[in-house]
Amino acid sequence: MLILLPPSEGKTAPDDAAAPHLDLEELTLPDLTGAREQVLQSLVEASGREDAQQVFKVGAKVLEEVAANRQVAQAPAAPAWQIYTGVLYEGLGAASLSAEQLEQAAEHVLIFSGLFGVTGFTDRIPAYRCAMDVNLPGVGNLGSFWKKQLAAPLSALAADRLLVDCRSGSYQRPFPGDPARRLQVNSFTELNGVRKVVTHFAKAARGELAGMLLRATSAPETVEEIAHIAADRWTVEVRPAEGRTPHQLDLIR
């Protein structure tokens, strides 16, 4: 099993200024180091441009975070699960994972990133601001760039493992995966028989499910096993893969 997560827009920088800095060669899939260096250099340069707000597609309130990108290589780094904040990661509750469960997360979780392509759950990274749909000078659209870079190494890493896909939107584009081995996690609220997607609750549900899978006595390996675990928390419906459409796991609250 591999659990595929998005990053979060909100990030928490380490409090310890003496913490180690980013080491690209220490990240998951070190073969991507050259590509990561290319994106990092472009990120630093673009973050100092007058049109940085337009390049990074952000509001004025987070321009300080974009400006901080210029020092990202020298910024303190911490495990990715500590850097990423937001609804999904709150739902996952990584801080309460045991040491053994964190080891499982290091083996079974990949976090997709506009800056790094993908990292492991415990890889040490700094806080940064860069979404997957950004177009960086000299690199182009990051979704397209990482799709080319990730295809071979992620296909080899995924091999015959089930992909539990808790991503949405632009973070699925770089590596859609084999539909026959991918389980897309969806979340709906239901009222009077009408279902709708509420983004906040959908993110929370995906995070909760990821946390439940990491806390399971043994790592689930099939769609049925994952659905059984999810049924402890939600009404669950499973739709099998069909053509290019992956398996669907609907969590209904």
Coordinates of N, CA and C in Angstrom, one line a residue:
M1 N 0.8 -1.2 0.0 CA 0.0 0.0 0.0 C 0.9 1.2 0.0
L2 N 0.5 2.2 -0.8 CA 1.0 3.5 -0.8 C -0.1 4.5 -0.6
I3 N 0.0 5.4 0.4 CA -1.0 6.5 0.6 C -0.5 7.7 0.0
L4 N -1.2 8.3 -1.0 CA -0.8 9.5 -1.7 C -1.5 10.7 -1.2
L5 N -0.8 11.6 -0.7 CA -1.3 12.8 0.0 C -0.9 14.1 -0.8
P6 N -1.8 15.1 -0.7 CA -1.4 16.4 -1.2 C -0.6 17.1 -0.1
P7 N 0.1 18.2 -0.4 CA 0.7 19.0 0.6 C -0.4 19.9 1.2
S8 N -0.1 20.9 1.9 CA -1.1 21.9 2.4 C -0.5 23.3 2.0
E9 N -1.5 24.2 1.7 CA -1.0 25.6 1.4 C -0.4 26.2 2.6
G10 N -1.0 26.0 3.8 CA -0.5 26.5 5.0 C 0.7 25.6 5.5
K11 N 1.8 26.2 6.0 CA 2.9 25.4 6.5 C 3.4 26.1 7.7
T12 N 4.0 25.3 8.6 CA 4.6 25.8 9.8 C 6.1 25.6 9.8
A13 N 6.8 26.7 9.8 CA 8.3 26.6 9.8 C 8.8 26.2 11.2
P14 N 9.8 25.4 11.2 CA 10.4 25.0 12.5 C 10.8 26.2 13.4
D15 N 10.6 26.0 14.7 CA 10.9 27.0 15.7 C 12.4 27.1 15.9
D16 N 13.1 26.0 15.7 CA 14.5 25.9 16.0 C 15.4 26.4 14.8
A17 N 15.9 27.6 15.0 CA 16.7 28.2 13.9 C 18.0 27.4 13.6
A18 N 18.4 26.5 14.6 CA 19.6 25.7 14.4 C 19.3 24.4 13.8
A19 N 18.0 24.1 13.4 CA 17.7 22.9 12.8 C 18.4 22.7 11.5
P20 N 18.6 21.5 11.0 CA 19.3 21.2 9.8 C 18.6 21.9 8.6
H21 N 19.4 22.2 7.6 CA 18.9 22.8 6.4 C 18.5 21.7 5.4
L22 N 17.8 22.1 4.3 CA 17.4 21.2 3.3 C 18.6 20.5 2.7
D23 N 18.5 19.2 2.5 CA 19.5 18.4 1.8 C 18.7 17.6 0.8
L24 N 18.7 18.0 -0.5 CA 17.9 17.4 -1.5 C 18.3 15.9 -1.7
E25 N 19.5 15.6 -1.5 CA 19.9 14.2 -1.7 C 19.4 13.2 -0.6
E26 N 18.9 13.8 0.5 CA 18.4 12.9 1.5 C 16.9 12.7 1.4
L27 N 16.2 13.3 0.4 CA 14.8 13.1 0.2 C 14.5 11.8 -0.5
T28 N 13.3 11.3 -0.3 CA 12.8 10.1 -1.0 C 13.0 10.3 -2.5
L29 N 13.4 9.2 -3.2 CA 13.7 9.2 -4.6 C 14.9 10.2 -5.0
P30 N 16.1 10.0 -4.5 CA 17.2 10.9 -4.7 C 17.6 11.0 -6.2
D31 N 17.1 10.2 -7.0 CA 17.3 10.3 -8.5 C 16.7 11.6 -9.0
L32 N 15.8 12.2 -8.2 CA 15.1 13.4 -8.6 C 15.9 14.7 -8.2
T33 N 17.1 14.5 -7.6 CA 17.8 15.6 -7.1 C 18.1 16.7 -8.2
G34 N 18.5 16.3 -9.4 CA 18.8 17.3 -10.4 C 17.5 18.1 -10.8
A35 N 16.4 17.4 -10.9 CA 15.1 18.1 -11.2 C 14.7 19.1 -10.1
R36 N 14.9 18.6 -8.8 CA 14.6 19.4 -7.7 C 15.5 20.7 -7.6
E37 N 16.7 20.5 -7.9 CA 17.6 21.7 -8.0 C 17.2 22.7 -9.0
Q38 N 16.7 22.2 -10.1 CA 16.3 23.1 -11.2 C 15.1 23.9 -10.7
V39 N 14.1 23.2 -10.1 CA 12.9 23.9 -9.6 C 13.2 24.9 -8.5
L40 N 14.1 24.4 -7.6 CA 14.5 25.3 -6.5 C 15.1 26.6 -6.9
Q41 N 16.0 26.5 -7.9 CA 16.7 27.7 -8.4 C 15.7 28.6 -9.1
S42 N 14.8 28.1 -9.8 CA 13.8 28.9 -10.5 C 12.8 29.5 -9.4
L43 N 12.5 28.7 -8.4 CA 11.6 29.3 -7.3 C 12.3 30.5 -6.7
V44 N 13.5 30.3 -6.3 CA 14.2 31.4 -5.6 C 14.3 32.7 -6.5
E45 N 14.6 32.5 -7.8 CA 14.6 33.7 -8.7 C 13.2 34.3 -8.8
A46 N 12.2 33.5 -9.1 CA 10.9 34.0 -9.3 C 10.3 34.7 -8.1
S47 N 10.7 34.2 -6.9 CA 10.2 34.8 -5.7 C 10.7 36.2 -5.4
G48 N 11.7 36.7 -6.1 CA 12.2 38.0 -6.0 C 11.8 39.0 -7.1
R49 N 10.9 38.5 -8.0 CA 10.5 39.3 -9.1 C 9.3 40.2 -8.7
E50 N 9.2 41.3 -9.4 CA 8.1 42.2 -9.2 C 6.7 41.6 -9.4
D51 N 6.7 40.7 -10.3 CA 5.4 40.0 -10.6 C 5.2 38.7 -9.8
A52 N 5.9 38.5 -8.7 CA 5.9 37.3 -8.0 C 4.5 36.9 -7.5
Q53 N 3.7 37.9 -7.2 CA 2.3 37.6 -6.8 C 1.5 36.9 -7.9
Q54 N 1.7 37.4 -9.1 CA 1.1 36.7 -10.3 C 1.7 35.4 -10.6
V55 N 3.0 35.3 -10.5 CA 3.6 34.0 -10.8 C 3.1 32.9 -9.9
F56 N 3.0 33.2 -8.6 CA 2.7 32.2 -7.6 C 1.2 32.1 -7.4
K57 N 0.4 33.0 -8.0 CA -1.1 33.0 -7.9 C -1.6 33.0 -6.5
V58 N -1.1 34.0 -5.8 CA -1.4 34.2 -4.3 C -2.0 35.5 -4.1
G59 N -2.7 35.7 -3.0 CA -3.2 37.0 -2.5 C -2.1 37.8 -1.8
A60 N -2.4 39.0 -1.6 CA -1.4 39.9 -1.0 C -1.0 39.5 0.4
K61 N -1.9 38.8 1.1 CA -1.7 38.4 2.5 C -0.6 37.4 2.7
V62 N -0.2 36.7 1.6 CA 0.8 35.7 1.8 C 2.1 36.0 1.0
L63 N 2.2 37.3 0.6 CA 3.4 37.7 -0.2 C 4.7 37.5 0.6
E64 N 4.5 37.6 2.0 CA 5.7 37.4 2.8 C 6.2 36.0 2.7
E65 N 5.3 35.0 2.6 CA 5.7 33.6 2.4 C 6.4 33.4 1.1
V66 N 5.9 34.1 0.0 CA 6.6 34.0 -1.3 C 8.0 34.6 -1.2
A67 N 8.1 35.8 -0.5 CA 9.4 36.4 -0.4 C 10.4 35.5 0.4
A68 N 9.9 34.8 1.3 CA 10.7 33.9 2.1 C 11.3 32.7 1.3
N69 N 10.6 32.4 0.2 CA 11.2 31.4 -0.7 C 12.6 31.7 -1.1
R70 N 13.0 32.9 -1.1 CA 14.4 33.3 -1.6 C 15.4 32.7 -0.6
Q71 N 15.0 32.4 0.6 CA 16.0 31.8 1.6 C 15.7 30.4 1.9
V72 N 14.9 29.7 1.1 CA 14.4 28.4 1.4 C 15.5 27.4 1.6
A73 N 16.6 27.5 0.8 CA 17.7 26.6 0.9 C 18.5 26.7 2.2
Q74 N 18.4 27.9 2.8 CA 19.1 28.1 4.1 C 18.1 28.1 5.3
A75 N 16.8 27.9 5.1 CA 15.9 27.8 6.1 C 15.9 26.5 6.9
P76 N 15.5 26.5 8.2 CA 15.5 25.3 9.0 C 14.5 24.3 8.4
A77 N 14.8 23.0 8.4 CA 14.0 22.0 7.9 C 13.5 21.0 9.0
A78 N 12.4 20.4 8.8 CA 11.8 19.5 9.8 C 11.0 18.4 9.0
P79 N 10.7 17.3 9.6 CA 9.9 16.3 8.9 C 8.7 16.9 8.2
A80 N 8.4 16.4 7.0 CA 7.3 16.9 6.2 C 6.0 17.0 7.0
W81 N 5.7 15.9 7.8 CA 4.4 15.9 8.5 C 4.3 17.0 9.6
Q82 N 5.5 17.6 10.0 CA 5.4 18.7 10.9 C 5.3 20.0 10.2
I83 N 5.8 20.1 8.9 CA 5.7 21.3 8.2 C 4.3 21.6 7.6
Y84 N 3.7 20.5 7.1 CA 2.4 20.7 6.5 C 1.3 20.8 7.6
T85 N 0.5 21.8 7.5 CA -0.6 22.0 8.4 C -1.9 22.1 7.6
G86 N -3.0 22.2 8.3 CA -4.2 22.3 7.5 C -5.2 21.2 7.9
V87 N -6.3 21.2 7.3 CA -7.4 20.3 7.7 C -7.0 18.8 7.6
L88 N -6.5 18.5 6.4 CA -6.1 17.0 6.2 C -5.1 16.5 7.2
Y89 N -4.1 17.3 7.5 CA -3.1 16.9 8.4 C -3.5 16.9 9.8
E90 N -4.4 17.8 10.1 CA -5.0 17.8 11.5 C -5.9 16.5 11.6
G91 N -6.6 16.1 10.6 CA -7.4 14.9 10.6 C -6.5 13.7 10.8
L92 N -5.3 13.7 10.2 CA -4.4 12.5 10.2 C -3.9 12.4 11.6
G93 N -3.6 13.5 12.3 CA -3.1 13.5 13.7 C -1.7 12.8 13.8
A94 N -0.8 13.3 13.0 CA 0.6 12.6 12.9 C 1.3 12.7 14.3
A95 N 1.0 13.8 15.0 CA 1.7 14.0 16.3 C 1.5 12.9 17.3
S96 N 0.3 12.2 17.1 CA 0.0 11.1 18.1 C 0.4 9.7 17.6
L97 N 1.1 9.7 16.4 CA 1.6 8.4 15.9 C 2.7 7.9 16.8
S98 N 2.8 6.6 17.0 CA 3.9 6.1 17.8 C 5.1 6.0 16.9
A99 N 6.3 5.7 17.5 CA 7.5 5.6 16.7 C 7.4 4.5 15.6
E100 N 6.7 3.4 16.0 CA 6.6 2.4 15.0 C 5.6 2.8 13.9
Q101 N 4.6 3.5 14.2 CA 3.6 4.0 13.2 C 4.3 5.0 12.3
L102 N 5.2 5.9 12.8 CA 5.9 6.8 12.0 C 6.8 6.1 11.0
E103 N 7.4 5.0 11.5 CA 8.2 4.2 10.6 C 7.3 3.6 9.4
Q104 N 6.1 3.2 9.8 CA 5.2 2.7 8.8 C 4.8 3.8 7.8
A105 N 4.6 5.0 8.3 CA 4.3 6.2 7.5 C 5.4 6.5 6.5
A106 N 6.7 6.4 7.0 CA 7.8 6.6 6.2 C 7.9 5.7 5.0
E107 N 7.4 4.5 5.2 CA 7.4 3.4 4.2 C 6.1 3.5 3.2
H108 N 5.0 4.0 3.8 CA 3.8 3.8 3.1 C 3.1 5.2 2.6
V109 N 3.7 6.3 2.9 CA 3.1 7.6 2.5 C 4.0 8.4 1.6
L110 N 3.4 9.0 0.6 CA 4.1 9.9 -0.3 C 3.3 11.2 -0.3
I111 N 4.0 12.3 -0.2 CA 3.4 13.6 -0.2 C 3.8 14.4 -1.5
F112 N 2.9 14.8 -2.3 CA 3.2 15.4 -3.6 C 3.4 16.9 -3.3
S113 N 4.3 17.5 -4.1 CA 4.7 18.9 -3.9 C 5.1 19.6 -5.1
G114 N 4.7 20.9 -5.3 CA 5.1 21.7 -6.4 C 6.6 21.9 -6.4
L115 N 7.3 22.0 -5.3 CA 8.7 22.3 -5.2 C 9.5 21.0 -5.4
F116 N 9.1 19.9 -4.7 CA 10.0 18.7 -4.6 C 9.4 17.6 -5.5
G117 N 8.3 17.7 -6.1 CA 7.7 16.6 -6.9 C 7.0 15.7 -5.9
V118 N 7.7 15.0 -5.1 CA 7.1 14.1 -4.1 C 8.2 14.0 -3.0
T119 N 7.7 13.8 -1.8 CA 8.6 13.5 -0.6 C 8.0 12.4 0.2
G120 N 8.8 11.9 1.1 CA 8.3 11.0 2.1 C 7.7 11.7 3.2
F121 N 7.0 11.0 4.1 CA 6.3 11.6 5.2 C 7.2 12.1 6.2
T122 N 8.4 11.5 6.4 CA 9.4 12.0 7.4 C 10.6 12.7 6.8
D123 N 10.6 12.9 5.5 CA 11.7 13.7 4.8 C 11.7 15.1 5.5
R124 N 12.9 15.6 5.7 CA 13.1 16.9 6.3 C 13.1 18.0 5.2
I125 N 12.1 18.9 5.3 CA 11.9 20.0 4.3 C 11.7 21.3 5.0
P126 N 11.9 22.4 4.4 CA 11.6 23.7 5.0 C 10.2 24.1 4.6
A127 N 9.7 25.1 5.2 CA 8.4 25.7 4.8 C 8.7 26.5 3.5
Y128 N 7.7 26.5 2.6 CA 7.8 27.1 1.3 C 6.4 27.5 0.8
R129 N 6.4 28.2 -0.3 CA 5.1 28.6 -0.9 C 5.2 28.3 -2.4
C130 N 4.6 27.3 -2.9 CA 4.6 27.0 -4.4 C 3.7 25.8 -4.6
A131 N 2.6 26.1 -5.3 CA 1.6 25.1 -5.6 C 1.9 24.4 -6.9
M132 N 1.3 23.3 -7.2 CA 1.6 22.4 -8.4 C 1.2 23.1 -9.7
D133 N 0.2 24.0 -9.6 CA -0.3 24.6 -10.9 C 0.5 25.9 -11.2
V134 N 1.6 26.2 -10.6 CA 2.4 27.4 -10.8 C 3.2 27.1 -12.1
N135 N 3.4 28.2 -12.9 CA 4.3 28.2 -14.0 C 5.6 28.9 -13.6
L136 N 6.7 28.2 -13.4 CA 8.0 28.8 -13.1 C 8.8 29.1 -14.3
P137 N 9.5 30.3 -14.3 CA 10.3 30.6 -15.5 C 11.4 29.6 -15.7
G138 N 11.5 29.1 -16.9 CA 12.6 28.2 -17.3 C 12.2 26.7 -17.0
V139 N 11.1 26.5 -16.2 CA 10.6 25.2 -15.9 C 9.3 24.9 -16.5
G140 N 8.4 25.9 -16.5 CA 7.0 25.8 -17.1 C 6.1 25.3 -16.0
N141 N 5.0 24.8 -16.4 CA 3.9 24.3 -15.5 C 4.5 23.2 -14.7
L142 N 4.4 23.3 -13.4 CA 5.0 22.3 -12.5 C 4.3 20.9 -12.6
G143 N 3.0 20.9 -12.8 CA 2.3 19.7 -13.0 C 2.9 18.9 -14.2
S144 N 3.1 19.6 -15.3 CA 3.6 18.9 -16.5 C 5.1 18.5 -16.3
F145 N 5.9 19.4 -15.7 CA 7.3 19.1 -15.4 C 7.4 17.9 -14.6
W146 N 6.7 17.8 -13.5 CA 6.9 16.7 -12.6 C 6.3 15.4 -13.1
K147 N 5.3 15.5 -14.0 CA 4.7 14.3 -14.6 C 5.8 13.6 -15.4
K148 N 6.6 14.3 -16.1 CA 7.7 13.7 -16.9 C 8.8 13.1 -15.9
Q149 N 9.1 13.8 -14.9 CA 10.2 13.4 -14.0 C 9.8 12.2 -13.1
L150 N 8.5 12.2 -12.7 CA 8.1 11.2 -11.7 C 7.6 9.9 -12.4
A151 N 7.4 9.8 -13.6 CA 6.8 8.7 -14.3 C 7.6 7.4 -14.0
A152 N 8.9 7.4 -14.3 CA 9.6 6.2 -14.2 C 9.9 5.8 -12.7
P153 N 10.4 6.7 -11.9 CA 10.8 6.3 -10.5 C 9.5 6.0 -9.7
L154 N 8.4 6.7 -9.9 CA 7.2 6.3 -9.1 C 6.6 5.0 -9.5
S155 N 6.6 4.8 -10.8 CA 6.1 3.5 -11.3 C 6.9 2.4 -10.8
A156 N 8.2 2.5 -10.6 CA 9.0 1.4 -10.1 C 8.7 1.3 -8.6
L157 N 8.6 2.4 -7.9 CA 8.3 2.4 -6.4 C 6.9 1.8 -6.2
A158 N 5.9 2.2 -7.0 CA 4.6 1.7 -6.8 C 4.5 0.2 -7.1
A159 N 5.2 -0.2 -8.1 CA 5.2 -1.7 -8.5 C 3.7 -2.2 -8.5
D160 N 3.5 -3.3 -7.7 CA 2.2 -3.9 -7.6 C 1.4 -3.4 -6.4
R161 N 1.8 -2.3 -5.7 CA 1.2 -1.9 -4.5 C -0.1 -1.1 -4.8
L162 N -1.1 -1.2 -3.9 CA -2.3 -0.5 -4.0 C -2.1 1.0 -3.7
L163 N -2.6 1.9 -4.5 CA -2.4 3.3 -4.3 C -3.7 3.9 -3.7
V164 N -3.6 4.3 -2.4 CA -4.7 4.9 -1.8 C -4.6 6.4 -2.0
D165 N -5.4 6.9 -2.9 CA -5.3 8.3 -3.4 C -6.1 9.3 -2.6
C166 N -5.5 10.1 -1.7 CA -6.2 11.1 -1.0 C -5.9 12.5 -1.5
R167 N -5.4 12.5 -2.8 CA -5.1 13.8 -3.4 C -6.4 14.3 -4.2
S168 N -6.3 15.5 -4.6 CA -7.4 16.0 -5.5 C -6.8 17.1 -6.4
G169 N -7.5 17.4 -7.5 CA -7.1 18.5 -8.3 C -5.7 18.3 -8.9
S170 N -4.9 19.4 -8.9 CA -3.6 19.4 -9.6 C -2.6 18.4 -9.1
Y171 N -2.8 17.9 -7.9 CA -1.7 17.0 -7.3 C -1.9 15.6 -7.8
Q172 N -3.0 15.3 -8.5 CA -3.1 14.0 -9.2 C -2.4 14.0 -10.5
R173 N -2.3 15.1 -11.2 CA -1.8 15.2 -12.5 C -0.4 14.6 -12.7
P174 N 0.5 14.9 -11.8 CA 1.9 14.4 -12.0 C 2.1 12.9 -12.0
F175 N 1.2 12.2 -11.3 CA 1.3 10.8 -11.3 C -0.1 10.2 -11.1
P176 N -0.9 9.9 -12.1 CA -2.2 9.4 -12.0 C -2.2 7.9 -11.5
G177 N -1.2 7.2 -11.9 CA -1.1 5.8 -11.5 C -2.0 4.9 -12.3
D178 N -1.8 3.6 -12.1 CA -2.6 2.6 -12.8 C -4.0 2.5 -12.2
P179 N -5.0 2.8 -13.0 CA -6.4 2.8 -12.5 C -6.8 1.5 -11.8
A180 N -6.2 0.4 -12.3 CA -6.6 -0.9 -11.7 C -6.0 -1.1 -10.3
R181 N -5.0 -0.3 -10.0 CA -4.3 -0.4 -8.6 C -4.4 0.9 -7.8
R182 N -5.4 1.7 -8.2 CA -5.5 3.0 -7.5 C -6.9 3.1 -6.9
L183 N -7.0 3.5 -5.7 CA -8.3 3.7 -5.0 C -8.4 5.2 -4.7
Q184 N -9.3 5.8 -5.4 CA -9.6 7.2 -5.2 C -10.5 7.4 -4.0
V185 N -10.1 8.2 -3.0 CA -10.9 8.4 -1.8 C -11.8 9.7 -2.0
N186 N -13.1 9.5 -1.9 CA -14.0 10.6 -2.0 C -14.8 10.8 -0.6
S187 N -15.3 12.0 -0.4 CA -16.0 12.2 0.8 C -17.3 13.0 0.5
F188 N -18.4 12.6 1.1 CA -19.7 13.3 0.8 C -20.4 13.5 2.2
T189 N -21.1 14.6 2.2 CA -22.1 14.8 3.3 C -23.5 14.5 2.7
E190 N -24.3 13.9 3.5 CA -25.6 13.5 3.0 C -26.7 14.0 3.9
L191 N -27.7 14.7 3.3 CA -28.8 15.3 4.0 C -30.1 15.1 3.2
N192 N -31.0 14.4 3.8 CA -32.3 14.1 3.2 C -32.1 13.4 1.8
G193 N -31.1 12.5 1.8 CA -30.9 11.7 0.6 C -30.1 12.4 -0.5
V194 N -29.6 13.7 -0.2 CA -28.9 14.4 -1.2 C -27.4 14.5 -0.8
R195 N -26.5 14.1 -1.6 CA -25.1 14.1 -1.3 C -24.4 15.3 -1.9
K196 N -23.5 15.9 -1.2 CA -22.7 17.0 -1.8 C -21.3 16.9 -1.2
V197 N -20.3 17.5 -1.9 CA -19.0 17.6 -1.4 C -18.7 18.9 -0.7
V198 N -18.3 18.8 0.5 CA -17.9 20.0 1.3 C -16.4 19.9 1.5
T199 N -15.6 20.8 0.8 CA -14.2 20.7 0.8 C -13.6 20.5 2.1
H200 N -14.0 21.3 3.1 CA -13.4 21.2 4.5 C -13.6 19.8 5.0
F201 N -14.8 19.2 4.9 CA -15.1 17.9 5.5 C -14.4 16.8 4.6
A202 N -14.3 17.0 3.3 CA -13.6 16.1 2.4 C -12.1 15.9 2.8
K203 N -11.4 17.1 3.0 CA -10.0 17.0 3.4 C -9.9 16.3 4.8
A204 N -10.7 16.7 5.7 CA -10.7 16.1 7.0 C -10.9 14.6 7.0
A205 N -11.8 14.1 6.1 CA -12.1 12.7 6.0 C -10.9 12.0 5.4
R206 N -10.3 12.5 4.4 CA -9.1 11.9 3.8 C -8.0 11.8 4.8
G207 N -7.8 12.8 5.6 CA -6.8 12.8 6.6 C -7.1 11.8 7.7
E208 N -8.3 11.7 8.1 CA -8.7 10.7 9.1 C -8.5 9.3 8.7
L209 N -8.9 9.0 7.4 CA -8.7 7.7 6.9 C -7.2 7.3 6.8
A210 N -6.4 8.3 6.3 CA -4.9 8.0 6.3 C -4.4 7.7 7.6
G211 N -4.8 8.4 8.7 CA -4.4 8.1 10.0 C -4.9 6.7 10.5
M212 N -6.1 6.4 10.2 CA -6.6 5.1 10.5 C -5.8 3.9 9.9
L213 N -5.4 4.1 8.6 CA -4.7 3.1 7.9 C -3.3 2.9 8.5
L214 N -2.7 4.1 9.0 CA -1.3 4.0 9.6 C -1.4 3.4 11.0
R215 N -2.5 3.5 11.6 CA -2.7 2.9 13.0 C -3.2 1.5 13.0
A216 N -3.5 1.0 11.8 CA -4.0 -0.4 11.7 C -2.9 -1.4 12.2
T217 N -3.4 -2.5 12.7 CA -2.4 -3.5 13.3 C -1.5 -4.0 12.2
S218 N -2.0 -4.2 11.0 CA -1.1 -4.5 9.9 C -1.6 -3.7 8.7
A219 N -0.6 -3.4 7.8 CA -0.9 -2.5 6.7 C -1.9 -3.2 5.7
P220 N -3.1 -2.6 5.5 CA -4.0 -3.2 4.5 C -3.4 -3.2 3.1
E221 N -3.8 -4.2 2.4 CA -3.3 -4.4 1.0 C -4.3 -4.5 -0.1
T222 N -5.6 -4.5 0.3 CA -6.7 -4.6 -0.7 C -7.7 -3.6 -0.5
V223 N -8.5 -3.3 -1.5 CA -9.6 -2.4 -1.5 C -10.6 -2.8 -0.4
E224 N -10.8 -4.1 -0.3 CA -11.8 -4.6 0.7 C -11.3 -4.3 2.1
E225 N -10.0 -4.5 2.4 CA -9.5 -4.3 3.7 C -9.5 -2.8 4.1
I226 N -9.3 -2.0 3.2 CA -9.4 -0.5 3.4 C -10.8 -0.1 3.7
A227 N -11.7 -0.6 2.9 CA -13.1 -0.3 3.1 C -13.6 -0.8 4.4
H228 N -13.1 -1.9 4.9 CA -13.5 -2.5 6.2 C -13.1 -1.5 7.3
I229 N -11.8 -1.0 7.2 CA -11.3 -0.1 8.2 C -12.1 1.2 8.2
A230 N -12.4 1.7 7.0 CA -13.2 3.0 6.9 C -14.6 2.8 7.4
A231 N -15.2 1.6 7.4 CA -16.5 1.4 7.8 C -16.7 1.6 9.3
D232 N -15.6 1.6 10.0 CA -15.7 1.9 11.5 C -16.0 3.4 11.7
R233 N -15.9 4.2 10.7 CA -16.1 5.7 10.9 C -17.2 6.3 10.0
W234 N -17.4 5.7 8.8 CA -18.3 6.3 7.8 C -19.2 5.2 7.2
T235 N -20.3 5.6 6.6 CA -21.0 4.7 5.7 C -20.1 4.7 4.4
V236 N -19.8 3.5 4.0 CA -18.8 3.3 2.9 C -19.5 2.6 1.7
E237 N -19.1 3.2 0.5 CA -19.5 2.5 -0.8 C -18.3 2.4 -1.6
V238 N -18.1 1.3 -2.3 CA -17.0 1.0 -3.1 C -17.5 0.8 -4.6
R239 N -16.8 1.5 -5.5 CA -17.1 1.3 -6.9 C -15.9 0.8 -7.6
P240 N -16.0 -0.3 -8.3 CA -14.8 -0.9 -8.9 C -14.2 -0.1 -10.0
A241 N -12.9 -0.3 -10.3 CA -12.3 0.4 -11.4 C -13.0 0.0 -12.8
E242 N -13.0 0.9 -13.7 CA -13.6 0.7 -15.0 C -12.9 1.5 -16.0
G243 N -12.2 0.8 -16.9 CA -11.4 1.6 -17.9 C -10.3 2.4 -17.3
R244 N -10.3 3.7 -17.6 CA -9.4 4.7 -17.0 C -9.8 5.2 -15.7
T245 N -11.0 4.8 -15.2 CA -11.4 5.3 -13.9 C -11.0 4.4 -12.8
P246 N -10.3 4.8 -11.8 CA -9.8 3.9 -10.7 C -11.0 3.5 -9.8
H247 N -10.7 2.6 -8.9 CA -11.6 2.2 -7.9 C -12.0 3.5 -7.1
Q248 N -13.2 3.5 -6.6 CA -13.7 4.7 -5.9 C -14.1 4.2 -4.5
L249 N -13.6 4.9 -3.5 CA -14.0 4.7 -2.1 C -14.8 5.9 -1.6
D250 N -16.1 5.8 -1.5 CA -16.9 6.9 -1.0 C -17.2 6.8 0.5
L251 N -16.7 7.9 1.2 CA -17.0 8.0 2.6 C -18.1 9.0 2.8
I252 N -19.2 8.5 3.4 CA -20.4 9.3 3.5 C -20.8 9.6 5.0
R253 N -21.0 10.9 5.3 CA -21.3 11.3 6.6 C -22.6 12.0 6.7

